[in-house]
Amino acid sequence: MKKINLLSIASVFAFLFFALQGTAFAQGATKDNNFTDEDYEKFVDINVAIIPVQQEMQGKMVKAIEDEGLEINRFQELARAQQSGNIQDASDDPAELAKFNQAGQKVMEMQKDVQVKVQEMIEEEALSVQKFQQISMAYNQDQKVKEKIDALMQEKMNKE
């Protein structure tokens, strides 16, 4: 019997939400929480299948960052600074910034690869990326949707 922390499940949803957000928003995701039981089942099946993919990719990303000579926490600090437009405030060391850029490029490439893989997994379950994204958004915004998905996920994980 496998037990999985629901917090890690939420992180998978969050990861996928950001990995797929451009696609779903481009297709006009709406806040319509009228999902069928079949939609919920497919969504949970996809996420169960994606968990090991995401875990494997995280390990590869950590290795890529460490191979460039950066610690994970420092990479994350630099990434946050870059996102807020303050990378120069976070580091004035050209060698460190070069390592960060190299690691960042590797991580971005890996993210593209996993996004393609996730989209393929979604399509294999006959669920549109847009519907998957809508359910992901609802999971993060609607307590009833979250409770239903968490219960289905826990049930699915207990069977394995």
Short mmCIF file of C-alpha atoms in Angstrom, two decimals:
data_model
loop_
_atom_site.label_atom_id
_atom_site.label_comp_id
_atom_site.label_asym_id
_atom_site.label_seq_id
_atom_site.Cartn_x
_atom_site.Cartn_y
_atom_site.Cartn_z
CA MET A 1 0.00 0.00 0.00
CA LYS A 2 1.54 3.26 -1.14
CA LYS A 3 0.94 6.38 0.88
CA ILE A 4 1.67 9.67 -0.75
CA ASN A 5 1.62 13.01 0.93
CA LEU A 6 -1.23 15.15 -0.39
CA LEU A 7 1.12 18.12 -0.20
CA SER A 8 3.32 16.44 -2.81
CA ILE A 9 0.21 15.83 -4.91
CA ALA A 10 -0.59 19.52 -4.67
CA SER A 11 2.95 20.30 -5.77
CA VAL A 12 2.43 18.08 -8.82
CA PHE A 13 -0.73 19.99 -9.64
CA ALA A 14 1.11 23.28 -9.15
CA PHE A 15 4.02 22.09 -11.27
CA LEU A 16 1.69 21.03 -14.06
CA PHE A 17 -0.35 24.19 -13.73
CA PHE A 18 2.71 26.31 -14.44
CA ALA A 19 4.15 23.92 -17.01
CA LEU A 20 0.96 23.97 -19.03
CA GLN A 21 -0.39 27.43 -18.27
CA GLY A 22 0.58 28.98 -21.60
CA THR A 23 -1.27 26.31 -23.53
CA ALA A 24 -4.41 26.39 -21.45
CA PHE A 25 -4.66 30.15 -21.17
CA ALA A 26 -4.07 30.50 -24.88
CA GLN A 27 -7.06 28.21 -25.37
CA GLY A 28 -9.16 30.34 -23.02
CA ALA A 29 -9.51 28.37 -19.80
CA THR A 30 -12.65 29.32 -17.93
CA LYS A 31 -13.80 28.98 -14.34
CA ASP A 32 -16.40 26.31 -14.98
CA ASN A 33 -16.38 23.70 -12.23
CA ASN A 34 -19.04 21.47 -13.75
CA PHE A 35 -16.81 18.45 -14.24
CA THR A 36 -18.09 14.94 -14.72
CA ASP A 37 -17.03 12.01 -12.56
CA GLU A 38 -15.22 10.72 -15.64
CA ASP A 39 -13.28 14.04 -15.89
CA TYR A 40 -12.23 13.69 -12.25
CA GLU A 41 -11.20 10.05 -12.74
CA LYS A 42 -9.12 10.88 -15.81
CA PHE A 43 -7.53 13.82 -14.03
CA VAL A 44 -6.55 11.65 -11.07
CA ASP A 45 -5.27 8.85 -13.33
CA ILE A 46 -3.11 11.35 -15.21
CA ASN A 47 -1.69 12.77 -11.99
CA VAL A 48 -0.92 9.34 -10.58
CA ALA A 49 0.99 8.58 -13.78
CA ILE A 50 2.74 11.94 -13.74
CA ILE A 51 4.05 11.76 -10.16
CA PRO A 52 7.01 9.48 -11.01
CA VAL A 53 7.75 11.52 -14.15
CA GLN A 54 7.86 14.70 -12.10
CA GLN A 55 9.99 13.10 -9.39
CA GLU A 56 12.47 11.81 -11.97
CA MET A 57 12.63 15.23 -13.63
CA GLN A 58 13.19 16.99 -10.31
CA GLY A 59 16.14 14.69 -9.66
CA LYS A 60 17.60 15.48 -13.08
CA MET A 61 17.10 19.22 -12.53
CA VAL A 62 18.83 19.06 -9.16
CA LYS A 63 21.75 17.19 -10.74
CA ALA A 64 22.00 19.71 -13.58
CA ILE A 65 22.11 22.60 -11.12
CA GLU A 66 24.66 20.89 -8.89
CA ASP A 67 26.75 19.90 -11.93
CA GLU A 68 27.08 23.62 -12.68
CA GLY A 69 28.49 24.15 -9.19
CA LEU A 70 25.46 25.74 -7.55
CA GLU A 71 23.53 24.70 -4.48
CA ILE A 72 19.78 24.30 -4.99
CA ASN A 73 18.89 27.01 -2.46
CA ARG A 74 21.23 29.48 -4.14
CA PHE A 75 19.85 28.65 -7.57
CA GLN A 76 16.33 29.26 -6.25
CA GLU A 77 17.40 32.59 -4.71
CA LEU A 78 18.90 33.70 -8.02
CA ALA A 79 15.84 32.52 -9.94
CA ARG A 80 13.52 34.53 -7.66
CA ALA A 81 15.75 37.56 -8.05
CA GLN A 82 15.77 37.15 -11.82
CA GLN A 83 11.98 36.86 -11.93
CA SER A 84 11.63 40.08 -9.95
CA GLY A 85 14.20 41.82 -12.15
CA ASN A 86 16.84 42.14 -9.43
CA ILE A 87 19.42 39.54 -10.45
CA GLN A 88 22.25 42.06 -10.13
CA ASP A 89 21.21 42.73 -6.52
CA ALA A 90 21.38 39.02 -5.73
CA SER A 91 24.87 38.51 -7.16
CA ASP A 92 27.60 40.62 -8.65
CA ASP A 93 29.81 37.61 -9.31
CA PRO A 94 30.02 37.04 -13.09
CA ALA A 95 31.16 33.43 -12.60
CA GLU A 96 28.16 32.65 -10.38
CA LEU A 97 25.78 34.32 -12.83
CA ALA A 98 27.29 32.31 -15.68
CA LYS A 99 26.74 29.08 -13.70
CA PHE A 100 23.18 30.18 -12.96
CA ASN A 101 22.51 30.91 -16.63
CA GLN A 102 23.94 27.55 -17.73
CA ALA A 103 21.94 25.66 -15.13
CA GLY A 104 18.83 27.69 -15.95
CA GLN A 105 19.08 26.83 -19.63
CA LYS A 106 19.40 23.13 -18.81
CA VAL A 107 16.42 23.29 -16.44
CA MET A 108 14.29 25.13 -19.02
CA GLU A 109 15.10 22.48 -21.63
CA MET A 110 14.11 19.74 -19.20
CA GLN A 111 10.87 21.57 -18.43
CA LYS A 112 10.05 21.71 -22.14
CA ASP A 113 10.67 17.97 -22.41
CA VAL A 114 8.46 17.15 -19.44
CA GLN A 115 5.74 19.48 -20.75
CA VAL A 116 5.62 17.52 -24.01
CA LYS A 117 5.54 14.24 -22.10
CA VAL A 118 2.75 15.47 -19.80
CA GLN A 119 0.69 16.71 -22.74
CA GLU A 120 1.04 13.30 -24.37
CA MET A 121 -0.06 11.60 -21.13
CA ILE A 122 -3.10 13.89 -20.90
CA GLU A 123 -4.09 13.19 -24.48
CA GLU A 124 -3.65 9.43 -23.96
CA GLU A 125 -6.38 9.65 -21.29
CA ALA A 126 -8.67 11.41 -23.80
CA LEU A 127 -8.78 14.59 -21.73
CA SER A 128 -8.00 17.89 -23.40
CA VAL A 129 -5.13 19.95 -22.04
CA GLN A 130 -7.64 22.76 -21.56
CA LYS A 131 -9.95 20.57 -19.44
CA PHE A 132 -6.96 19.31 -17.46
CA GLN A 133 -5.93 22.91 -16.84
CA GLN A 134 -9.44 23.91 -15.80
CA ILE A 135 -9.55 21.09 -13.27
CA SER A 136 -6.08 22.08 -11.99
CA MET A 137 -7.23 25.65 -11.54
CA ALA A 138 -10.42 24.50 -9.82
CA TYR A 139 -8.35 22.26 -7.52
CA ASN A 140 -6.40 25.32 -6.37
CA GLN A 141 -9.43 27.61 -6.09
CA ASP A 142 -12.46 25.53 -5.10
CA GLN A 143 -12.49 23.62 -1.81
CA LYS A 144 -15.15 21.15 -3.01
CA VAL A 145 -13.13 20.27 -6.10
CA LYS A 146 -9.98 19.94 -4.00
CA GLU A 147 -11.71 17.62 -1.51
CA LYS A 148 -13.15 15.44 -4.28
CA ILE A 149 -9.79 15.12 -6.05
CA ASP A 150 -7.88 14.50 -2.82
CA ALA A 151 -10.32 11.73 -1.87
CA LEU A 152 -10.07 10.11 -5.32
CA MET A 153 -6.29 10.43 -5.27
CA GLN A 154 -6.04 8.89 -1.81
CA GLU A 155 -8.34 6.05 -2.86
CA LYS A 156 -6.27 5.44 -6.01
CA MET A 157 -2.98 5.52 -4.10
CA ASN A 158 -4.27 3.12 -1.42
CA LYS A 159 -5.12 0.55 -4.10
CA GLU A 160 -1.57 0.50 -5.39
#
